[in-house]
XYZ file of C-alpha atoms in Angstrom:
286
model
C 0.000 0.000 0.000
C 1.794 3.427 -1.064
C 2.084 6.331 1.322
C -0.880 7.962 2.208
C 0.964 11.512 1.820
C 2.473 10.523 -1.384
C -1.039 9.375 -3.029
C -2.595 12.912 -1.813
C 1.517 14.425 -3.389
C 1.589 16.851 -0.208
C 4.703 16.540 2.801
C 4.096 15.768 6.508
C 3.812 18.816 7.539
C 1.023 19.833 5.242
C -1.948 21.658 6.695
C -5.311 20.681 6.692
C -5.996 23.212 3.903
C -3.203 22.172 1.787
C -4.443 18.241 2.595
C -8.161 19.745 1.150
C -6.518 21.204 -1.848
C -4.299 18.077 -2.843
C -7.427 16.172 -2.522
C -9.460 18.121 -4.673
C -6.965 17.980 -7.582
C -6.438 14.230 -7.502
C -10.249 13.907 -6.653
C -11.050 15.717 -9.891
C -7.867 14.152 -11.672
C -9.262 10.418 -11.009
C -12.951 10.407 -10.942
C -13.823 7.475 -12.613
C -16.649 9.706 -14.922
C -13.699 11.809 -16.111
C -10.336 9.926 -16.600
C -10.862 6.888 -18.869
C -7.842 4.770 -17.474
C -8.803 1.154 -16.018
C -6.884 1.801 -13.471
C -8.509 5.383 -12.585
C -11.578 3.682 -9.780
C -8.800 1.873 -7.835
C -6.953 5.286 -7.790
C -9.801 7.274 -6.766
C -10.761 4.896 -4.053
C -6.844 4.897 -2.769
C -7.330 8.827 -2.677
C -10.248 9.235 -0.863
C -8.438 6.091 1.408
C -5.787 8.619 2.130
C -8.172 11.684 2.413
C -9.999 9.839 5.267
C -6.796 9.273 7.362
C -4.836 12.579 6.968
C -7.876 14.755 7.333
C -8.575 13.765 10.536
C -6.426 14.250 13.313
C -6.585 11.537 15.091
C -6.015 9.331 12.666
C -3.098 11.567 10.773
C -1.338 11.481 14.188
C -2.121 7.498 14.439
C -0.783 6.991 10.925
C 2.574 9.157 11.650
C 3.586 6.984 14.333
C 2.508 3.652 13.155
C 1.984 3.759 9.558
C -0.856 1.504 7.869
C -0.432 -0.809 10.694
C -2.026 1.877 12.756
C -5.704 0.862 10.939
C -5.144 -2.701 10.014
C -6.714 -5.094 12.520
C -6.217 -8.200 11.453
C -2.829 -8.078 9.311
C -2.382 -11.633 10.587
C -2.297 -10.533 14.535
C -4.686 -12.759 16.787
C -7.576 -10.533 17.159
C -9.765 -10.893 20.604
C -13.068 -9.849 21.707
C -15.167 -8.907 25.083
C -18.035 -7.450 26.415
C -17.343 -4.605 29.021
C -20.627 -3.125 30.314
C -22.365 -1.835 27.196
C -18.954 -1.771 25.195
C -18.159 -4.195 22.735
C -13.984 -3.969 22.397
C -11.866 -5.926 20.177
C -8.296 -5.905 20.449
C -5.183 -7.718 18.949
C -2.583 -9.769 20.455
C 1.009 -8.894 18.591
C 4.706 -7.600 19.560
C 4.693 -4.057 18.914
C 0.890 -3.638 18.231
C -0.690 -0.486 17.628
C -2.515 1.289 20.754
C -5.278 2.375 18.307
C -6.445 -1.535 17.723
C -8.975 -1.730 19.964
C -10.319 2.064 19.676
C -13.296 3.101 16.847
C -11.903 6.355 15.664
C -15.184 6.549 13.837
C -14.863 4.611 10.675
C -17.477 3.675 8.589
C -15.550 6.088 5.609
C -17.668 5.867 2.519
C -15.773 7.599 -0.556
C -19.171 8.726 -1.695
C -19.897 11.211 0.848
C -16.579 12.880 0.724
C -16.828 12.808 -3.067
C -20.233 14.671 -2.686
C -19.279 16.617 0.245
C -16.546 18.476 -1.885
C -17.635 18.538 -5.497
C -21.794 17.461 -5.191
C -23.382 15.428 -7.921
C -23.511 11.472 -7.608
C -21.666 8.548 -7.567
C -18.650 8.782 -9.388
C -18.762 4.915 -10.236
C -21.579 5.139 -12.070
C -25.183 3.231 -11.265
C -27.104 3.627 -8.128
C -25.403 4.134 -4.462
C -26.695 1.074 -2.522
C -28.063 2.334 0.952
C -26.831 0.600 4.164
C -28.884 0.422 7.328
C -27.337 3.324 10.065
C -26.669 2.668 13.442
C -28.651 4.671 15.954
C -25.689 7.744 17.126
C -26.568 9.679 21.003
C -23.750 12.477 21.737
C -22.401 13.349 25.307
C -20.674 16.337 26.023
C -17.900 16.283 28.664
C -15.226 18.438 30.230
C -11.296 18.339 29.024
C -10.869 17.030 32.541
C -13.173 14.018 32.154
C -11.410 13.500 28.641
C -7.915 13.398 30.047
C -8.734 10.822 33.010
C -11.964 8.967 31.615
C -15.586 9.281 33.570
C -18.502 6.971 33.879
C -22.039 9.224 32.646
C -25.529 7.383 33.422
C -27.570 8.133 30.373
C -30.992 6.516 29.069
C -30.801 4.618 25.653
C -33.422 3.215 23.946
C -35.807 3.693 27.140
C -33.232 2.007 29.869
C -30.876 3.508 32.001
C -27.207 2.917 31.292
C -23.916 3.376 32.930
C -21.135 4.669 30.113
C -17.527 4.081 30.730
C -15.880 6.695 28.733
C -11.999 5.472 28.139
C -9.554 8.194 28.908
C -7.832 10.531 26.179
C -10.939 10.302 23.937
C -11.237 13.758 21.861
C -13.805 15.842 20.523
C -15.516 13.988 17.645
C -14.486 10.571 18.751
C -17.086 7.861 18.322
C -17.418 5.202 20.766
C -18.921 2.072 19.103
C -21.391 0.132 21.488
C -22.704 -3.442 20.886
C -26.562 -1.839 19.529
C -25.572 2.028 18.954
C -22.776 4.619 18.569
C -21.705 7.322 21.093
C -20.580 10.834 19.839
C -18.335 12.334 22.448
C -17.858 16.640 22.442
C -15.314 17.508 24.463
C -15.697 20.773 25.876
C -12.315 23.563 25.249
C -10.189 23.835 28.558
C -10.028 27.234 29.701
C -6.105 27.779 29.374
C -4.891 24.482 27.807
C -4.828 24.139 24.353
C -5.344 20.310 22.943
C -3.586 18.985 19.759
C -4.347 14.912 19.562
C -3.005 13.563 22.725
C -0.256 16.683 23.000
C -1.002 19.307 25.397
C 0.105 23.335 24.809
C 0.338 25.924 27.395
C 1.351 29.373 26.718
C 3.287 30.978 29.784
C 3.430 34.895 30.411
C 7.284 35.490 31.622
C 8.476 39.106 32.460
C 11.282 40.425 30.339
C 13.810 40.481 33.039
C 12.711 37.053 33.754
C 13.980 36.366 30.074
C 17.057 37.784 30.016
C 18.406 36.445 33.365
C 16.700 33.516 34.075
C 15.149 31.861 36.988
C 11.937 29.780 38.099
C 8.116 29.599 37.346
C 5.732 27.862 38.356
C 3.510 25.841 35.349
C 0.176 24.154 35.806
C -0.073 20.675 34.127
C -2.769 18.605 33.338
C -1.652 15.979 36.289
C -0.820 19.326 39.143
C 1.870 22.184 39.394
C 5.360 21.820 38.468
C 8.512 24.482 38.578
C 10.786 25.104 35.260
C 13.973 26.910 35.236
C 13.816 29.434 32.436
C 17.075 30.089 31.212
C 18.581 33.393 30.567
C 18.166 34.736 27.149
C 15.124 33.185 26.723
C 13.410 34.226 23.587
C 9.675 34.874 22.553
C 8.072 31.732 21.033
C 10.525 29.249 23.008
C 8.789 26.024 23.812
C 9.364 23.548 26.418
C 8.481 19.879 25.929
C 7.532 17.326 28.647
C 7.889 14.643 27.631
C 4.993 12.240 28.595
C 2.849 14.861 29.941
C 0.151 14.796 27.601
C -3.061 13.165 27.408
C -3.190 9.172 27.214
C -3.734 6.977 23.709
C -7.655 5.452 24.288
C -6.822 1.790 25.491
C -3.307 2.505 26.103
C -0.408 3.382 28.580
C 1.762 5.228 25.953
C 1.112 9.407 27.044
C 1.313 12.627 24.413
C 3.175 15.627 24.957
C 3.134 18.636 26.625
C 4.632 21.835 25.122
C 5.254 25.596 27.236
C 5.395 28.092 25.267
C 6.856 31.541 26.625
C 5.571 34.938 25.850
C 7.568 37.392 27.254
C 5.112 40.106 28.762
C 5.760 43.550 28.082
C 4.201 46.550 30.279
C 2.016 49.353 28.690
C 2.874 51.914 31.233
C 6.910 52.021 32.951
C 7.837 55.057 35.734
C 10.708 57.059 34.992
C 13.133 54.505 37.117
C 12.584 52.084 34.903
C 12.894 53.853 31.793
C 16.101 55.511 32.668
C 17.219 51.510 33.660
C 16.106 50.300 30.332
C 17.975 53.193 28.735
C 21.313 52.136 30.784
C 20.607 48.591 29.443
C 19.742 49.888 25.573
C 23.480 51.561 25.917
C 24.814 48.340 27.047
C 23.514 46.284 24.637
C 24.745 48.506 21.756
């Protein structure tokens, strides 16, 4: 199976917009109704393939860490199943196995509805779309907290009262597959922490004299308060990363990120004292 980056011809560190754009050109490039080649469905198909994983990102981050092994199940691996409460898991059983296994990212990816999402119209294959039966989808909303560490919510489906084990490190948009219906989990924006995938970012206020000399802050993490050393010469935009300190993989031990960023504060209003210091330090800096 080629690269999913080199199908869509855009690098790693693409943005989603560029991603869109790629898409849209090899969309329109290999739709089936327009490019004649035998080989042009297969090629569409592979597109949309890599459109699904590298426009989400979840399952871009998945992919950059574990390649296509990240979404095959099977792939000759022992695969296991168990009933948990209302969740239905399955899970595989290999060396080196991918944390995302036993996790429903959301799938169900039909080619169609991106196709007509982006450019309208009908099935670019030609004939009649055959209609599958949906599963029945209930949302939750929950707190960053509650999707860092996990939380139980008692809910009514389908008439009868249920207790929902929510895994922790699920994000906003995630859907939980159930054995008779899916779960649609919002997560609600932290006030100060800022969530990419499982990596956490914190921007830090520092005083400039605190960035030229260096010295010690206090940082709040998502697991309690910790001290760094800033060190001197410390410039705008520098980011610290903790290893570890990030949210958890769904179903797994393995931990994201966390990055501090400094912004080096700089008063409105200054007395005269500090001006005429600033001055002496202007002179000494040439």
């Amino acid at each position: 199976m080629r690269d999913f980056y080199e199908v869509l011809g855009v690098s790693k560190s693409a943005s989603l917009n560029e991603i869109k754009t790629a898409y849209r050109k090899q969309a329109l490039k290999w739709h089936p109704d327009r490019n004649k080649n035998t080989d042009a469905t297969e090629k569409f198909k592979e597109i949309n393939k890599a459109y699904e994983i590298l426009s989400d990102p979840q399952k871009k981050q998945a992919y950059d860490q574990y390649g296509h092994a990240a979404f095959d199940r099977n792939g000759g691996n022992r695969s296991n199943s168990y009933q948990q409460g209302p969740f239905s898991y399955t899970y595989s059983t290999s060396g080196g196995g991918s944390p995302f296994a036993d996790f429903d990212f959301g799938g169900g990816f039909d080619p169609f509805d991106i196709f007509e999402q982006f450019f309208g119209g009908s099935s670019p294959f030609g004939g009649t779309r055959r209609k599958t039966q949906r599963r029945e989808i209930y949302e939750t909303t929950i707190t960053f907290d509650e999707a860092v560490a996990g939380v139980e919510k008692e809910t009514v489906i389908k008439g009868q009262k249920k207790t929902i084990k929510i895994p922790a490190g699920v994000d906003d948009g995630n859907r939980i597959r159930f054995s008779d219906f899916d779960l649609q989990v919002r997560v609600k924006p932290h006030a100060f922490f800022k969530r990419e995938g499982q990596d956490v970012y914190f921007e830090k206020d520092i005083s400039y004299p605190l960035a030229v000399i260096g010295g010690v802050v206090k940082v709040p993490t998502i697991r309690g308060e910790i001290q760094l050393r800033i060190r001197p010469g410390t410039q705008p935009g520098t980011a610290v990363r903790l290893r570890g300190e990030g949210i958890p993989y769904p179903q797994s031990a393995k931990k994201g990120d966390m990055y501090v960023v400094y912004k080096i504060k700089i008063p409105e209003r200054i007395n005269s004292h500090v001006k005429k210091l600033l001055e002496e330090l202007k002179e000494e800096l040439g």
